[in-house]
Tab-separated table of C-alpha atoms in Angstrom:
chain	number	residue	atom	x	y	z
A	1	MET	CA	-69.658	9.819	14.988
A	2	THR	CA	-68.481	9.025	11.455
A	3	ALA	CA	-66.916	5.630	10.827
A	4	ILE	CA	-63.797	5.553	8.659
A	5	ARG	CA	-63.471	2.503	6.448
A	6	VAL	CA	-60.123	1.522	5.062
A	7	SER	CA	-59.842	-1.385	2.654
A	8	ALA	CA	-57.335	-4.161	3.143
A	9	SER	CA	-55.491	-3.123	-0.007
A	10	MET	CA	-55.115	0.446	1.283
A	11	LEU	CA	-53.768	-0.835	4.593
A	12	ALA	CA	-51.283	-2.997	2.748
A	13	LEU	CA	-50.048	-0.004	0.758
A	14	VAL	CA	-49.666	2.130	3.875
A	15	PHE	CA	-47.822	-0.666	5.662
A	16	ALA	CA	-45.499	-1.234	2.708
A	17	ALA	CA	-44.689	2.457	2.471
A	18	ALA	CA	-43.951	2.658	6.184
A	19	CYS	CA	-41.685	-0.393	6.159
A	20	SER	CA	-39.852	0.339	2.907
A	21	ARG	CA	-36.163	1.027	3.402
A	22	HIS	CA	-35.189	1.472	-0.208
A	23	HIS	CA	-36.265	2.948	-3.539
A	24	LEU	CA	-34.749	0.375	-5.875
A	25	ASN	CA	-38.032	-0.035	-7.729
A	26	GLN	CA	-37.915	3.613	-8.853
A	27	TYR	CA	-34.671	3.351	-10.824
A	28	ASN	CA	-33.502	1.767	-14.051
A	29	PHE	CA	-29.863	0.815	-13.484
A	30	THR	CA	-29.228	-0.975	-16.783
A	31	GLY	CA	-26.224	0.414	-18.637
A	32	LYS	CA	-25.548	3.126	-16.041
A	33	ASN	CA	-22.197	3.729	-14.327
A	34	ILE	CA	-21.489	2.967	-10.668
A	35	THR	CA	-18.483	3.567	-8.436
A	36	LEU	CA	-17.558	2.811	-4.840
A	37	VAL	CA	-16.254	5.324	-2.311
A	38	TYR	CA	-15.278	4.997	1.338
A	39	ILE	CA	-16.335	7.393	4.066
A	40	GLU	CA	-13.110	6.349	5.771
A	41	PRO	CA	-10.563	3.895	4.372
A	42	PRO	CA	-11.023	0.404	5.868
A	43	ALA	CA	-8.367	-0.175	8.529
A	44	PRO	CA	-8.167	-3.775	9.779
A	45	GLU	CA	-7.467	-4.476	13.436
A	46	LEU	CA	-5.980	-7.308	15.461
A	47	LEU	CA	-7.878	-7.375	18.762
A	48	HIS	CA	-6.432	-9.035	21.849
A	49	GLY	CA	-6.308	-8.337	25.587
A	50	TRP	CA	-6.406	-9.582	29.152
A	51	TYR	CA	-9.171	-11.892	30.342
A	52	ASN	CA	-10.887	-12.971	33.519
A	53	ILE	CA	-9.644	-16.343	34.735
A	54	ARG	CA	-12.207	-18.862	35.963
A	55	PRO	CA	-11.865	-20.025	39.587
A	56	ALA	CA	-9.458	-22.977	39.756
A	57	GLU	CA	-9.847	-26.082	41.875
A	58	ASN	CA	-6.376	-25.750	43.353
A	59	PRO	CA	-3.387	-23.340	43.362
A	60	ILE	CA	-1.575	-25.287	40.627
A	61	ASP	CA	-4.532	-24.955	38.276
A	62	ALA	CA	-4.731	-21.240	39.096
A	63	VAL	CA	-1.090	-20.672	38.175
A	64	PHE	CA	-1.470	-22.721	34.999
A	65	ARG	CA	-4.522	-20.765	33.870
A	66	ALA	CA	-2.876	-17.438	34.650
A	67	GLY	CA	0.182	-18.464	32.680
A	68	ALA	CA	-1.974	-19.445	29.724
A	69	SER	CA	-3.565	-16.004	29.601
A	70	VAL	CA	-0.171	-14.313	29.814
A	71	ALA	CA	1.122	-16.533	27.004
A	72	LYS	CA	-1.831	-15.558	24.831
A	73	GLU	CA	-1.192	-11.858	25.425
A	74	VAL	CA	2.520	-12.149	24.657
A	75	GLU	CA	1.905	-14.066	21.433
A	76	ALA	CA	-0.818	-11.637	20.389
A	77	ARG	CA	1.572	-8.725	20.712
A	78	ARG	CA	4.232	-10.526	18.719
A	79	ALA	CA	1.653	-11.371	16.062
A	80	SER	CA	0.690	-7.703	15.786
A	81	ALA	CA	3.957	-6.921	14.012
A	82	ARG	CA	3.352	-9.675	11.457
A	83	PHE	CA	-0.232	-8.530	11.067
A	84	ASP	CA	0.896	-4.957	10.353
A	85	THR	CA	3.300	-6.236	7.703
A	86	ALA	CA	0.546	-8.267	6.039
A	87	MET	CA	-1.835	-5.311	6.183
A	88	HIS	CA	0.583	-3.175	4.189
A	89	ARG	CA	0.980	-5.913	1.579
A	90	VAL	CA	-2.759	-6.259	0.922
A	91	ASP	CA	-4.467	-3.400	-0.926
A	92	ILE	CA	-7.680	-3.776	1.062
A	93	GLN	CA	-9.365	-0.664	-0.333
A	94	ALA	CA	-8.813	-1.628	-3.963
A	95	ARG	CA	-9.742	-5.296	-3.500
A	96	LEU	CA	-12.901	-4.535	-1.571
A	97	ALA	CA	-13.985	-1.943	-4.130
A	98	GLN	CA	-13.262	-4.202	-7.109
A	99	ARG	CA	-15.019	-7.288	-5.747
A	100	THR	CA	-18.017	-5.366	-4.448
A	101	LEU	CA	-18.501	-3.355	-7.648
A	102	GLU	CA	-18.140	-6.404	-9.889
A	103	ARG	CA	-20.788	-8.386	-8.054
A	104	ALA	CA	-23.146	-5.446	-7.471
A	105	SER	CA	-22.944	-4.574	-11.163
A	106	ARG	CA	-23.981	-8.096	-12.140
A	107	TYR	CA	-27.186	-7.702	-10.134
A	108	LEU	CA	-27.902	-4.081	-11.029
A	109	GLY	CA	-26.858	-4.251	-14.679
A	110	THR	CA	-24.466	-1.328	-14.174
A	111	ARG	CA	-20.910	-0.669	-15.347
A	112	PRO	CA	-18.219	-0.178	-12.675
A	113	VAL	CA	-16.119	2.972	-13.062
A	114	SER	CA	-13.190	4.269	-11.031
A	115	THR	CA	-14.282	7.852	-10.344
A	116	SER	CA	-17.482	9.404	-9.055
A	117	ASP	CA	-17.377	12.153	-11.695
A	118	SER	CA	-18.350	9.670	-14.399
A	119	ALA	CA	-20.769	7.666	-12.216
A	120	ASP	CA	-24.546	7.765	-12.193
A	121	PHE	CA	-24.662	5.931	-8.871
A	122	VAL	CA	-22.307	5.784	-5.911
A	123	LEU	CA	-22.007	2.851	-3.533
A	124	GLU	CA	-20.740	4.379	-0.303
A	125	VAL	CA	-19.140	2.048	2.254
A	126	GLN	CA	-18.168	2.824	5.827
A	127	MET	CA	-16.197	0.173	7.691
A	128	ARG	CA	-17.098	0.303	11.379
A	129	GLY	CA	-15.047	-2.752	12.359
A	130	PHE	CA	-12.788	-5.004	10.346
A	131	GLY	CA	-10.104	-7.491	11.275
A	132	ILE	CA	-9.173	-10.392	13.537
A	133	ASP	CA	-10.569	-10.834	17.043
A	134	ALA	CA	-8.368	-12.934	19.356
A	135	ARG	CA	-10.038	-11.863	22.612
A	136	SER	CA	-12.118	-14.992	23.094
A	137	ASN	CA	-10.868	-17.770	25.323
A	138	ASN	CA	-12.252	-20.313	22.860
A	139	ALA	CA	-11.236	-19.243	19.371
A	140	THR	CA	-10.014	-16.455	17.114
A	141	TYR	CA	-12.457	-14.844	14.677
A	142	LEU	CA	-12.526	-12.800	11.528
A	143	PHE	CA	-15.039	-9.988	11.957
A	144	THR	CA	-16.577	-7.232	9.895
A	145	ARG	CA	-19.110	-4.483	10.519
A	146	ALA	CA	-20.017	-2.053	7.769
A	147	GLU	CA	-22.694	0.262	6.414
A	148	ALA	CA	-23.391	0.393	2.677
A	149	VAL	CA	-25.444	3.120	0.990
A	150	LEU	CA	-26.407	3.307	-2.694
A	151	ILE	CA	-26.795	6.940	-3.779
A	152	ASP	CA	-28.112	8.718	-6.868
A	153	ARG	CA	-25.063	10.882	-7.538
A	154	ARG	CA	-26.928	13.658	-9.319
A	155	THR	CA	-29.601	14.187	-6.671
A	156	GLY	CA	-27.858	12.808	-3.583
A	157	ARG	CA	-30.870	10.636	-2.817
A	158	GLU	CA	-30.284	7.454	-0.815
A	159	ILE	CA	-31.697	4.620	-2.895
A	160	TRP	CA	-30.774	1.746	-0.591
A	161	SER	CA	-28.830	1.264	2.624
A	162	GLU	CA	-27.883	-1.659	4.837
A	163	ASN	CA	-25.847	-2.364	7.961
A	164	VAL	CA	-23.964	-5.629	7.614
A	165	HIS	CA	-21.981	-7.595	10.155
A	166	GLY	CA	-20.477	-11.041	10.391
A	167	ARG	CA	-17.994	-13.252	12.213
A	168	ASP	CA	-16.112	-16.261	10.920
A	169	ARG	CA	-13.968	-18.476	13.133
A	170	LEU	CA	-10.285	-18.502	12.265
A	171	THR	CA	-8.998	-21.102	14.729
A	172	PRO	CA	-10.507	-24.609	15.034
A	173	TRP	CA	-12.423	-25.872	18.024
A	174	VAL	CA	-10.414	-28.124	20.309
A	175	HIS	CA	-12.342	-31.003	21.905
A	176	GLY	CA	-11.663	-33.040	25.018
A	177	THR	CA	-9.474	-30.457	26.748
A	178	ASP	CA	-11.387	-29.723	29.943
A	179	LYS	CA	-8.191	-29.656	32.038
A	180	VAL	CA	-6.291	-27.385	29.647
A	181	PRO	CA	-7.350	-23.719	29.396
A	182	SER	CA	-8.555	-22.805	25.942
A	183	ALA	CA	-6.518	-19.579	26.026
A	184	ILE	CA	-3.335	-21.532	25.381
A	185	PHE	CA	-4.664	-22.738	22.044
A	186	SER	CA	-5.227	-19.186	20.887
A	187	ALA	CA	-1.678	-18.387	21.989
A	188	ILE	CA	-0.329	-21.344	20.040
A	189	THR	CA	-2.373	-20.340	16.999
A	190	LEU	CA	-1.150	-16.764	17.013
A	191	SER	CA	2.458	-17.867	17.435
A	192	THR	CA	2.258	-19.956	14.265
A	193	VAL	CA	0.446	-17.406	12.075
A	194	SER	CA	2.869	-16.080	9.457
A	195	VAL	CA	2.688	-12.896	7.438
A	196	ALA	CA	1.446	-14.949	4.484
A	197	ASP	CA	-1.269	-16.487	6.691
A	198	PHE	CA	-2.409	-13.035	7.771
A	199	GLN	CA	-2.454	-11.920	4.141
A	200	GLU	CA	-4.695	-14.839	3.235
A	201	ALA	CA	-6.968	-14.144	6.210
A	202	LEU	CA	-7.321	-10.497	5.217
A	203	ASP	CA	-8.075	-11.452	1.629
A	204	GLN	CA	-10.767	-13.852	2.841
A	205	LEU	CA	-12.151	-11.121	5.065
A	206	VAL	CA	-12.381	-8.721	2.123
A	207	THR	CA	-14.280	-11.335	0.124
A	208	TYR	CA	-16.552	-12.076	3.064
A	209	THR	CA	-17.352	-8.389	3.584
A	210	SER	CA	-18.020	-7.870	-0.108
A	211	ASN	CA	-20.356	-10.858	-0.162
A	212	LEU	CA	-22.277	-9.612	2.883
A	213	ILE	CA	-22.926	-6.260	1.226
A	214	THR	CA	-23.865	-7.606	-2.189
A	215	ASN	CA	-25.990	-10.434	-0.786
A	216	GLU	CA	-28.178	-7.878	0.984
A	217	LEU	CA	-28.467	-5.828	-2.200
A	218	ARG	CA	-29.364	-8.931	-4.192
A	219	GLU	CA	-32.144	-9.853	-1.753
A	220	LYS	CA	-33.723	-6.401	-1.994
A	221	LEU	CA	-33.526	-6.473	-5.792
A	222	ARG	CA	-35.213	-9.885	-5.821
A	223	ASP	CA	-38.078	-8.493	-3.763
A	224	VAL	CA	-38.528	-5.612	-6.209
A	225	ARG	CA	-38.302	-7.725	-9.358
A	226	ASN	CA	-40.586	-10.452	-8.074
């Protein structure tokens, strides 16, 4: 029986090839053009709904907790109209594309362009979830889930891809309120959120999403260049 000897360096190369998820080291991006396209335009959401109520110690507590959940639902529905107004005032597609391309170009050494016809590389973004999540009994969150793919436009080859996701709390924690259901604080928060507040939240969410995507790209480029 013949023994097969494999050196440590060969094993390392095989392992690296198997684990590699990108081909950034095979391209020179300096001075080339890059653009961003969406598989589907990012459509932010305001999530809210009914919730299970914890068992109460007495009937009065039960009624109070039930009323808190109803109040949260009513305020969430009222806030939806303001959210829709804010959504139409924020050009999410343009802002996300601009901020992502500007930062990605700093790391790649590319030039951002507006159309794919004049681009050497395409950064393709698919938003899988994007908006404000008010379903928690404890707090309201900004959330984003996206997939980013860097493509060689001429060959269609995927150079790099990454799934990114993140959550950032929108409402503050409230301490020392064991006897008061946390749902009422979300209701109060939503009732006081104006159209301008929603606009600011969406703008922050765009920045956050852009940073998540470009941070991942930066880390992979550091690995290649080091």
